[in-house]
Short mmCIF file of C-alpha atoms in Angstrom, two decimals:
data_model
loop_
_atom_site.label_atom_id
_atom_site.label_comp_id
_atom_site.label_asym_id
_atom_site.label_seq_id
_atom_site.Cartn_x
_atom_site.Cartn_y
_atom_site.Cartn_z
CA UNK A 1 36.70 1.21 -17.67
CA UNK A 2 35.81 4.83 -16.76
CA UNK A 3 33.66 5.10 -19.78
CA UNK A 4 31.90 1.80 -18.95
CA UNK A 5 31.34 3.21 -15.35
CA UNK A 6 29.75 6.43 -16.64
CA UNK A 7 27.38 4.77 -19.04
CA UNK A 8 26.44 2.46 -16.26
CA UNK A 9 25.58 5.42 -13.98
CA UNK A 10 23.77 7.05 -16.76
CA UNK A 11 21.81 3.87 -17.51
CA UNK A 12 20.91 3.74 -13.85
CA UNK A 13 19.75 7.30 -13.77
CA UNK A 14 17.78 6.80 -16.94
CA UNK A 15 16.08 3.76 -15.62
CA UNK A 16 15.04 5.73 -12.42
CA UNK A 17 13.84 8.57 -14.65
CA UNK A 18 11.77 6.14 -16.66
CA UNK A 19 10.30 4.30 -13.84
CA UNK A 20 9.28 7.82 -12.27
CA UNK A 21 7.43 8.50 -15.32
CA UNK A 22 5.56 5.16 -15.22
CA UNK A 23 4.86 5.52 -11.49
CA UNK A 24 3.68 9.09 -11.71
CA UNK A 25 0.99 8.30 -14.23
CA UNK A 26 -1.72 8.70 -11.55
CA UNK A 27 -1.21 12.38 -11.20
CA UNK A 28 -4.27 13.09 -9.18
CA UNK A 29 -3.31 10.69 -6.38
CA UNK A 30 -2.26 12.90 -3.38
CA UNK A 31 1.41 12.54 -1.92
CA UNK A 32 1.91 10.63 1.21
CA UNK A 33 1.21 13.01 4.08
CA UNK A 34 4.14 14.24 5.99
CA UNK A 35 4.16 13.90 8.99
CA UNK A 36 2.23 10.62 8.49
CA UNK A 37 -1.39 10.75 9.43
CA UNK A 38 -4.16 8.38 9.17
CA UNK A 39 -6.89 10.69 8.75
CA UNK A 40 -6.33 12.96 5.82
CA UNK A 41 -9.20 15.39 5.21
CA UNK A 42 -8.24 16.97 2.01
CA UNK A 43 -11.85 17.98 1.17
CA UNK A 44 -12.30 19.58 4.63
CA UNK A 45 -15.53 17.96 5.70
CA UNK A 46 -14.41 17.24 9.27
CA UNK A 47 -13.84 19.73 12.01
CA UNK A 48 -10.47 19.67 14.10
CA UNK A 49 -12.19 17.79 17.00
CA UNK A 50 -13.68 15.15 14.87
CA UNK A 51 -10.23 14.63 12.95
CA UNK A 52 -8.42 14.35 16.29
CA UNK A 53 -10.95 11.81 17.56
CA UNK A 54 -10.72 9.62 14.42
CA UNK A 55 -6.91 9.98 14.35
CA UNK A 56 -6.51 8.78 17.81
CA UNK A 57 -8.99 5.86 17.29
CA UNK A 58 -7.09 4.64 14.23
CA UNK A 59 -3.60 5.29 15.75
CA UNK A 60 -4.62 3.21 18.76
CA UNK A 61 -6.07 0.32 16.49
CA UNK A 62 -2.76 0.50 14.55
CA UNK A 63 -0.70 0.26 17.54
CA UNK A 64 -2.69 -2.70 19.08
CA UNK A 65 -3.49 -4.74 15.89
CA UNK A 66 -0.90 -3.33 13.32
CA UNK A 67 -3.87 -2.91 10.85
CA UNK A 68 -3.64 0.48 9.12
CA UNK A 69 -6.98 2.10 8.28
CA UNK A 70 -6.60 5.52 6.70
CA UNK A 71 -9.48 7.79 5.82
CA UNK A 72 -8.90 9.99 3.01
CA UNK A 73 -11.28 12.72 1.67
CA UNK A 74 -10.72 14.58 -1.64
CA UNK A 75 -12.63 17.37 -3.38
CA UNK A 76 -12.32 15.60 -6.76
CA UNK A 77 -11.35 12.38 -8.22
CA UNK A 78 -10.06 13.90 -11.32
CA UNK A 79 -11.82 11.57 -13.73
CA UNK A 80 -10.64 8.36 -11.90
CA UNK A 81 -12.95 5.62 -10.88
CA UNK A 82 -13.41 5.62 -7.05
CA UNK A 83 -11.89 2.00 -6.85
CA UNK A 84 -8.78 2.93 -8.75
CA UNK A 85 -8.31 6.07 -6.85
CA UNK A 86 -8.57 4.42 -3.48
CA UNK A 87 -6.45 1.47 -4.56
CA UNK A 88 -3.68 3.69 -6.01
CA UNK A 89 -3.56 5.73 -2.59
CA UNK A 90 -3.11 2.34 -0.91
CA UNK A 91 -0.38 1.36 -3.24
CA UNK A 92 1.28 4.80 -3.42
CA UNK A 93 1.31 5.37 0.44
CA UNK A 94 2.01 1.59 1.16
CA UNK A 95 -0.76 1.49 3.68
CA UNK A 96 -0.43 -1.58 5.99
CA UNK A 97 2.44 -3.60 7.08
CA UNK A 98 4.76 -4.94 4.55
CA UNK A 99 4.49 -8.63 5.72
CA UNK A 100 0.65 -8.66 6.11
CA UNK A 101 -0.62 -6.27 3.55
CA UNK A 102 -3.12 -5.16 6.18
CA UNK A 103 -4.20 -1.87 5.01
CA UNK A 104 -7.51 -0.23 4.36
CA UNK A 105 -8.22 2.89 2.60
CA UNK A 106 -11.39 4.59 3.14
CA UNK A 107 -12.00 7.11 0.32
CA UNK A 108 -14.75 9.61 0.39
CA UNK A 109 -15.38 12.23 -2.29
CA UNK A 110 -18.31 14.28 -0.67
CA UNK A 111 -21.29 15.63 -2.63
CA UNK A 112 -20.42 19.21 -3.13
CA UNK A 113 -23.86 20.41 -4.61
CA UNK A 114 -27.21 19.05 -5.74
CA UNK A 115 -25.84 18.18 -9.23
CA UNK A 116 -22.74 16.68 -7.88
CA UNK A 117 -22.44 13.05 -7.02
CA UNK A 118 -20.80 11.79 -3.78
CA UNK A 119 -18.59 8.54 -3.75
CA UNK A 120 -17.31 6.43 -1.11
CA UNK A 121 -15.01 3.47 -1.59
CA UNK A 122 -13.34 1.08 0.90
CA UNK A 123 -10.12 -0.43 -0.58
CA UNK A 124 -8.79 -3.51 1.28
CA UNK A 125 -5.23 -4.64 1.17
CA UNK A 126 -4.38 -8.32 0.11
CA UNK A 127 -3.94 -9.44 3.66
CA UNK A 128 -7.45 -8.28 4.78
CA UNK A 129 -9.38 -9.63 1.81
CA UNK A 130 -10.43 -12.90 3.54
CA UNK A 131 -11.49 -10.97 6.57
CA UNK A 132 -13.40 -8.26 4.60
CA UNK A 133 -14.54 -9.62 1.46
CA UNK A 134 -15.95 -7.24 -1.20
CA UNK A 135 -19.56 -8.05 -0.41
CA UNK A 136 -19.06 -7.06 3.22
CA UNK A 137 -17.25 -3.89 2.17
CA UNK A 138 -20.15 -3.07 0.04
CA UNK A 139 -22.44 -3.57 2.84
CA UNK A 140 -20.50 -1.35 5.13
CA UNK A 141 -20.60 1.48 2.51
CA UNK A 142 -24.18 0.95 1.83
CA UNK A 143 -25.37 0.65 5.39
CA UNK A 144 -22.93 2.62 7.56
CA UNK A 145 -21.71 5.34 5.28
CA UNK A 146 -24.10 6.52 2.62
CA UNK A 147 -27.27 6.86 4.81
CA UNK A 148 -25.22 9.40 7.03
CA UNK A 149 -23.32 10.96 4.12
CA UNK A 150 -26.72 11.57 2.32
CA UNK A 151 -27.61 13.94 5.33
CA UNK A 152 -24.27 15.57 5.37
CA UNK A 153 -23.19 13.70 8.54
CA UNK A 154 -19.74 12.76 7.32
CA UNK A 155 -18.14 12.22 10.79
CA UNK A 156 -20.94 9.90 11.80
CA UNK A 157 -20.67 7.67 8.75
CA UNK A 158 -16.93 7.54 8.98
CA UNK A 159 -17.00 6.79 12.66
CA UNK A 160 -19.47 4.05 12.31
CA UNK A 161 -17.72 2.49 9.20
CA UNK A 162 -14.38 2.52 10.80
CA UNK A 163 -15.75 0.81 14.12
CA UNK A 164 -17.10 -2.01 11.98
CA UNK A 165 -14.07 -2.32 9.80
CA UNK A 166 -11.86 -2.51 12.89
CA UNK A 167 -13.84 -5.31 14.37
CA UNK A 168 -13.69 -7.29 11.14
CA UNK A 169 -10.01 -6.63 10.62
CA UNK A 170 -9.06 -7.54 14.12
CA UNK A 171 -10.31 -11.03 13.74
CA UNK A 172 -7.70 -11.67 11.12
CA UNK A 173 -4.35 -11.14 12.76
CA UNK A 174 -4.22 -11.07 16.61
CA UNK A 175 -1.87 -8.57 18.03
CA UNK A 176 -0.25 -11.60 19.59
CA UNK A 177 0.58 -13.12 16.31
CA UNK A 178 1.99 -9.95 15.22
CA UNK A 179 4.03 -9.10 18.22
CA UNK A 180 5.44 -12.60 18.01
CA UNK A 181 6.81 -12.18 14.56
CA UNK A 182 7.96 -8.58 14.42
CA UNK A 183 9.13 -7.67 18.00
CA UNK A 184 10.45 -10.74 19.80
CA UNK A 185 13.34 -8.87 21.24
CA UNK A 186 11.01 -6.13 22.83
CA UNK A 187 10.21 -8.11 25.77
CA UNK A 188 13.49 -10.10 26.00
CA UNK A 189 15.46 -6.85 26.30
CA UNK A 190 13.30 -6.12 29.29
CA UNK A 191 14.25 -9.33 31.22
CA UNK A 192 17.60 -8.22 32.61
CA UNK A 193 16.00 -4.87 33.86
CA UNK A 194 13.14 -6.86 35.58
CA UNK A 195 15.85 -9.12 37.06
CA UNK A 196 17.80 -6.13 38.34
CA UNK A 197 14.70 -4.59 39.81
CA UNK A 198 13.90 -7.80 41.66
CA UNK A 199 17.45 -8.17 43.06
CA UNK A 200 17.48 -4.44 44.13
CA UNK A 201 14.08 -4.89 45.86
CA UNK A 202 15.32 -7.91 47.69
CA UNK A 203 18.53 -5.90 48.80
CA UNK A 204 16.45 -3.04 49.97
CA UNK A 205 14.10 -5.10 51.76
CA UNK A 206 16.74 -6.91 53.58
CA UNK A 207 18.46 -3.56 54.45
CA UNK A 208 15.25 -1.93 55.48
CA UNK A 209 14.87 -4.66 58.19
CA UNK A 210 18.25 -3.71 59.82
CA UNK A 211 17.46 0.07 59.57
CA UNK A 212 14.51 1.73 61.12
CA UNK A 213 10.96 2.08 59.82
CA UNK A 214 11.48 5.63 58.66
CA UNK A 215 14.13 4.59 56.12
CA UNK A 216 11.90 1.66 54.99
CA UNK A 217 9.29 4.14 53.86
CA UNK A 218 12.16 6.20 52.13
CA UNK A 219 13.33 3.23 50.39
CA UNK A 220 10.04 2.05 48.97
CA UNK A 221 9.25 5.62 47.70
CA UNK A 222 12.70 5.58 45.88
CA UNK A 223 12.04 2.28 44.43
CA UNK A 224 8.73 3.11 43.33
CA UNK A 225 10.03 6.16 41.57
CA UNK A 226 12.85 4.07 39.98
CA UNK A 227 10.32 1.39 38.90
CA UNK A 228 8.15 4.08 37.36
CA UNK A 229 11.03 5.46 35.35
CA UNK A 230 11.87 1.93 33.82
CA UNK A 231 8.29 1.36 33.12
CA UNK A 232 8.05 4.72 31.50
CA UNK A 233 11.08 3.83 29.45
CA UNK A 234 9.68 0.31 28.40
CA UNK A 235 6.26 1.91 27.37
CA UNK A 236 8.17 4.43 25.29
CA UNK A 237 10.14 1.56 23.79
CA UNK A 238 6.99 -0.35 22.95
CA UNK A 239 5.45 2.67 21.45
CA UNK A 240 8.27 3.22 18.78
CA UNK A 241 8.27 -0.25 17.27
CA UNK A 242 5.70 0.81 14.63
CA UNK A 243 8.42 3.46 13.63
CA UNK A 244 10.48 0.90 11.52
CA UNK A 245 9.51 2.64 8.13
CA UNK A 246 12.03 5.25 8.97
CA UNK A 247 9.40 8.01 9.23
CA UNK A 248 10.19 9.60 12.63
CA UNK A 249 7.35 10.15 14.67
CA UNK A 250 7.10 13.60 15.90
CA UNK A 251 4.60 12.97 18.66
CA UNK A 252 5.10 11.74 22.06
CA UNK A 253 3.60 8.41 22.79
CA UNK A 254 0.43 8.19 20.81
CA UNK A 255 1.54 9.56 17.39
CA UNK A 256 1.22 7.58 14.15
CA UNK A 257 4.61 6.09 13.15
CA UNK A 258 3.95 5.93 9.45
CA UNK A 259 2.80 3.64 6.90
CA UNK A 260 4.35 0.23 6.64
CA UNK A 261 4.73 -1.11 3.04
CA UNK A 262 1.60 -2.78 2.51
CA UNK A 263 0.12 -3.61 -0.89
CA UNK A 264 -3.30 -3.62 -2.58
CA UNK A 265 -4.77 -5.74 -5.49
CA UNK A 266 -8.10 -4.05 -6.15
CA UNK A 267 -10.14 -5.56 -3.41
CA UNK A 268 -13.01 -3.77 -1.83
CA UNK A 269 -16.21 -2.07 -2.71
CA UNK A 270 -17.88 1.39 -2.86
CA UNK A 271 -21.01 3.20 -3.54
CA UNK A 272 -22.19 6.64 -4.57
CA UNK A 273 -25.12 8.93 -3.59
CA UNK B 1 60.28 -9.75 -14.61
CA UNK B 2 58.51 -7.15 -12.46
CA UNK B 3 56.58 -5.56 -15.40
CA UNK B 4 55.19 -8.98 -16.42
CA UNK B 5 53.74 -9.41 -12.96
CA UNK B 6 52.18 -5.94 -13.13
CA UNK B 7 50.49 -6.79 -16.35
CA UNK B 8 49.22 -10.14 -14.93
CA UNK B 9 47.87 -8.42 -12.04
CA UNK B 10 46.19 -5.84 -13.81
CA UNK B 11 44.57 -8.32 -16.24
CA UNK B 12 43.53 -10.33 -13.30
CA UNK B 13 41.90 -7.36 -11.72
CA UNK B 14 40.02 -6.52 -15.01
CA UNK B 15 38.86 -9.95 -15.46
CA UNK B 16 37.61 -9.95 -11.73
CA UNK B 17 35.82 -6.63 -12.24
CA UNK B 18 34.09 -7.70 -15.49
CA UNK B 19 33.07 -10.98 -13.94
CA UNK B 20 31.65 -9.01 -10.93
CA UNK B 21 29.64 -6.78 -13.30
CA UNK B 22 28.44 -9.43 -15.62
CA UNK B 23 27.32 -11.58 -12.59
CA UNK B 24 25.46 -8.57 -10.86
CA UNK B 25 23.77 -7.71 -14.16
CA UNK B 26 22.78 -11.17 -15.07
CA UNK B 27 21.51 -11.93 -11.55
CA UNK B 28 19.61 -8.54 -11.57
CA UNK B 29 17.83 -9.50 -14.78
CA UNK B 30 16.89 -12.90 -13.56
CA UNK B 31 15.27 -11.30 -10.49
CA UNK B 32 13.45 -8.87 -12.61
CA UNK B 33 12.34 -11.58 -14.84
CA UNK B 34 11.13 -13.71 -12.00
CA UNK B 35 9.04 -10.59 -10.67
CA UNK B 36 7.39 -10.45 -14.17
CA UNK B 37 6.61 -14.25 -13.98
CA UNK B 38 5.20 -13.95 -10.54
CA UNK B 39 3.02 -11.02 -11.63
CA UNK B 40 1.72 -12.96 -14.58
CA UNK B 41 0.57 -15.78 -12.06
CA UNK B 42 -1.16 -12.97 -10.25
CA UNK B 43 -2.92 -11.92 -13.38
CA UNK B 44 -4.15 -15.45 -14.11
CA UNK B 45 -5.29 -15.83 -10.67
CA UNK B 46 -7.63 -12.84 -10.80
CA UNK B 47 -9.02 -13.99 -13.99
CA UNK B 48 -9.52 -17.43 -12.57
CA UNK B 49 -11.22 -15.79 -9.64
CA UNK B 50 -13.75 -14.28 -11.99
CA UNK B 51 -14.19 -17.60 -13.84
CA UNK B 52 -14.95 -19.32 -10.42
CA UNK B 53 -17.82 -16.79 -9.75
CA UNK B 54 -19.53 -17.56 -12.88
CA UNK B 55 -21.24 -20.91 -12.25
CA UNK B 56 -22.88 -19.45 -9.06
CA UNK B 57 -23.91 -16.36 -11.04
CA UNK B 58 -25.38 -18.39 -13.95
CA UNK B 59 -27.29 -20.54 -11.48
CA UNK B 60 -28.70 -17.64 -9.67
CA UNK B 61 -29.85 -15.80 -12.83
CA UNK B 62 -31.27 -19.02 -14.11
CA UNK B 63 -33.57 -19.29 -11.26
CA UNK B 64 -35.20 -16.06 -12.22
CA UNK B 65 -34.66 -15.62 -15.90
CA UNK B 66 -35.27 -18.96 -17.49
CA UNK B 67 -36.00 -17.41 -20.99
CA UNK B 68 -32.52 -16.03 -21.34
CA UNK B 69 -31.13 -19.40 -22.13
CA UNK B 70 -29.10 -18.01 -24.97
CA UNK B 71 -27.29 -15.25 -23.10
CA UNK B 72 -26.59 -17.76 -20.19
CA UNK B 73 -25.12 -20.27 -22.70
CA UNK B 74 -23.06 -17.54 -24.25
CA UNK B 75 -21.54 -16.78 -20.86
CA UNK B 76 -20.79 -20.54 -20.02
CA UNK B 77 -19.18 -21.03 -23.42
CA UNK B 78 -17.16 -17.83 -23.06
CA UNK B 79 -16.03 -19.06 -19.54
CA UNK B 80 -15.06 -22.51 -21.01
CA UNK B 81 -12.98 -20.86 -23.71
CA UNK B 82 -11.33 -18.34 -21.19
CA UNK B 83 -10.35 -21.06 -18.83
CA UNK B 84 -8.93 -23.41 -21.40
CA UNK B 85 -6.45 -20.57 -22.70
CA UNK B 86 -3.53 -20.48 -20.16
CA UNK B 87 0.08 -19.52 -20.71
CA UNK B 88 3.16 -20.72 -19.01
CA UNK B 89 4.83 -17.72 -17.42
CA UNK B 90 8.29 -18.56 -19.02
CA UNK B 91 6.57 -18.83 -22.41
CA UNK B 92 5.06 -15.19 -22.74
CA UNK B 93 5.01 -14.11 -26.28
CA UNK B 94 2.88 -11.27 -27.75
CA UNK B 95 0.76 -13.73 -29.78
CA UNK B 96 0.01 -15.83 -26.80
CA UNK B 97 -0.90 -12.69 -24.59
CA UNK B 98 -3.11 -11.53 -27.37
CA UNK B 99 -4.98 -14.77 -27.57
CA UNK B 100 -5.23 -14.98 -23.77
CA UNK B 101 -6.69 -11.42 -23.81
CA UNK B 102 -9.01 -12.30 -26.58
CA UNK B 103 -10.49 -15.15 -24.76
CA UNK B 104 -10.89 -13.21 -21.51
CA UNK B 105 -12.40 -10.16 -23.54
CA UNK B 106 -14.93 -12.73 -24.97
CA UNK B 107 -16.06 -13.56 -21.34
CA UNK B 108 -16.14 -9.86 -20.45
CA UNK B 109 -18.58 -9.05 -23.35
CA UNK B 110 -20.69 -12.13 -22.63
CA UNK B 111 -20.99 -11.01 -19.06
CA UNK B 112 -22.03 -7.47 -19.91
CA UNK B 113 -24.76 -8.88 -22.18
CA UNK B 114 -25.90 -10.91 -19.28
CA UNK B 115 -25.94 -7.79 -17.15
CA UNK B 116 -28.12 -5.96 -19.55
CA UNK B 117 -30.54 -8.84 -19.59
CA UNK B 118 -30.65 -8.85 -16.01
CA UNK B 119 -32.11 -5.35 -15.91
CA UNK B 120 -35.49 -6.79 -16.86
CA UNK B 121 -35.86 -8.85 -13.88
CA UNK B 122 -36.47 -6.75 -10.64
CA UNK B 123 -36.92 -9.77 -8.48
CA UNK B 124 -33.55 -10.91 -9.43
CA UNK B 125 -31.86 -7.67 -8.68
CA UNK B 126 -33.49 -7.55 -5.18
CA UNK B 127 -32.06 -11.10 -4.53
CA UNK B 128 -29.18 -11.04 -1.77
CA UNK B 129 -27.39 -13.87 -3.23
CA UNK B 130 -27.18 -11.90 -6.56
CA UNK B 131 -26.25 -8.64 -4.88
CA UNK B 132 -23.25 -10.37 -3.19
CA UNK B 133 -22.33 -11.76 -6.60
CA UNK B 134 -22.66 -8.40 -8.13
CA UNK B 135 -20.19 -6.89 -5.49
CA UNK B 136 -17.74 -9.77 -5.79
CA UNK B 137 -17.83 -9.36 -9.65
CA UNK B 138 -17.13 -5.80 -9.46
CA UNK B 139 -14.36 -6.34 -7.07
CA UNK B 140 -12.89 -8.94 -9.39
CA UNK B 141 -12.89 -6.69 -12.46
CA UNK B 142 -11.06 -4.14 -10.28
CA UNK B 143 -8.63 -6.76 -9.30
CA UNK B 144 -8.09 -7.61 -12.93
CA UNK B 145 -7.51 -4.06 -13.87
CA UNK B 146 -4.85 -3.77 -10.99
CA UNK B 147 -2.95 -6.92 -11.66
CA UNK B 148 -2.86 -6.25 -15.33
CA UNK B 149 -1.40 -2.85 -14.65
CA UNK B 150 1.16 -4.26 -12.11
CA UNK B 151 2.13 -6.85 -14.84
CA UNK B 152 2.71 -4.18 -17.41
CA UNK B 153 4.70 -2.14 -14.94
CA UNK B 154 6.85 -5.08 -14.05
CA UNK B 155 7.35 -6.09 -17.73
CA UNK B 156 8.13 -2.33 -18.62
CA UNK B 157 10.81 -2.16 -16.01
CA UNK B 158 12.35 -5.53 -17.07
CA UNK B 159 12.34 -4.42 -20.73
CA UNK B 160 14.01 -1.15 -19.94
CA UNK B 161 16.76 -2.83 -18.06
CA UNK B 162 17.46 -5.42 -20.97
CA UNK B 163 17.35 -2.83 -23.62
CA UNK B 164 19.75 -0.24 -22.12
CA UNK B 165 23.53 -0.05 -22.99
CA UNK B 166 25.63 -1.72 -21.61
CA UNK B 167 23.31 -4.28 -19.95
CA UNK B 168 21.85 -4.98 -23.41
CA UNK B 169 25.12 -6.81 -24.21
CA UNK B 170 24.62 -9.21 -21.35
CA UNK B 171 20.98 -9.74 -22.27
CA UNK B 172 22.04 -10.61 -25.78
CA UNK B 173 24.72 -12.92 -24.63
CA UNK B 174 22.45 -14.87 -22.38
CA UNK B 175 19.32 -14.63 -24.55
CA UNK B 176 17.01 -12.43 -22.34
CA UNK B 177 13.96 -11.64 -24.37
CA UNK B 178 11.61 -8.87 -24.19
CA UNK B 179 8.28 -9.47 -22.27
CA UNK B 180 4.96 -8.62 -23.96
CA UNK B 181 2.51 -6.21 -22.44
CA UNK B 182 -1.33 -6.25 -22.12
CA UNK B 183 -2.69 -4.02 -24.74
CA UNK B 184 -5.13 -1.43 -23.37
CA UNK B 185 -7.79 -1.57 -25.95
CA UNK B 186 -11.32 -0.03 -25.56
CA UNK B 187 -10.30 1.58 -22.55
CA UNK B 188 -9.77 -1.72 -20.62
CA UNK B 189 -7.11 -0.29 -18.42
CA UNK B 190 -10.11 1.10 -16.43
CA UNK B 191 -12.11 -1.66 -14.83
CA UNK B 192 -15.02 -2.35 -17.24
CA UNK B 193 -18.03 -0.96 -15.52
CA UNK B 194 -20.36 -3.74 -14.41
CA UNK B 195 -23.68 -2.03 -14.30
CA UNK B 196 -26.57 -3.87 -12.82
#
């Protein structure tokens, strides 16, 4: 029995070992960023302010619609085709939510010098393929990104492309649909609190009638403070639902909670300049 | 009397443990096999998607390049051959995968011939409908490459699990068979470049 058990453990380890080798064949694909970020400027073509602006914009979009758009810039594709590189990032990082596969990877390999070629590619997760067909992705790359990139204006091109992709993607799943499916208990758990607040307000109001005007003013201030603290709690509560991947968010409030397990099938389009 | 009981209990315990292990392993293999089958369906889907693009593509090219009848017919015939070669997922054998791959590769090469011919027609290359088809076709080739790779990964993980000791005993007992792979020939792991 002990022998059997040992070989089984061994076989499990061996299987893990083998599957690691298989999965790691795309060596050039960068590791998932930690802490999780949506803007990953490995090539260093954006300044701090631009990165922060884009990050905030994409995090907000993730929080409201659950669609995850990540921007990745690299110095080199290491001989991979841009389509494979971008798709592999999506697969390796699991961009998008597990149930919706609603991730987008915007990959940019900047043109480093005159003899070099720049590449841009938009990889679209399974779930967003109907909202952003290849022909549309191609058009975004050709019309929004490459003209700006050609002039070295990377931020401008990324900003324009993300704006368009956001409005395209948002038409596919509404934030309502998503919140109905994945956080039905978010609001429900608030109902007892709200009921308590209303009851206390009624009690305070009826009391202040018997006491003087001064205590009425005091009471409403206290209630307001107390209400405020509950509201604060509830907003923090709703801010953490996108955290279910297990990656703790180190930021207060607006930080990106982590990639959600989405998958890619090779959809999207790109171009070069 | 007491010793007999102990022996019976030990035997029962052993039977129970072995049963649990066999059941777990068997179910695990079934699940893995289902994953491979599902992935095969995805592979066929993306090939079908490519086949679906072709009538529209042929019609568009025809409007601009009437003289290329032969090349266009080649594409239409290759498409017919490719769509008629389908495999049931629970009937995957190396021979069948090879013939499937051959039919699809025939379509790939007919398509690339067409794309070379298209170079001679600047009007066609400026046509918006054609440009959209071009983007769709490129995307489909990427999808084919991705789904084929996913299929191979699923098959490899399944094959590894049925071949390793001691699971292989169970695999033999219940007749689990090795799943075939897509052969990556002529660098077909990479999406074939559809240059226009």
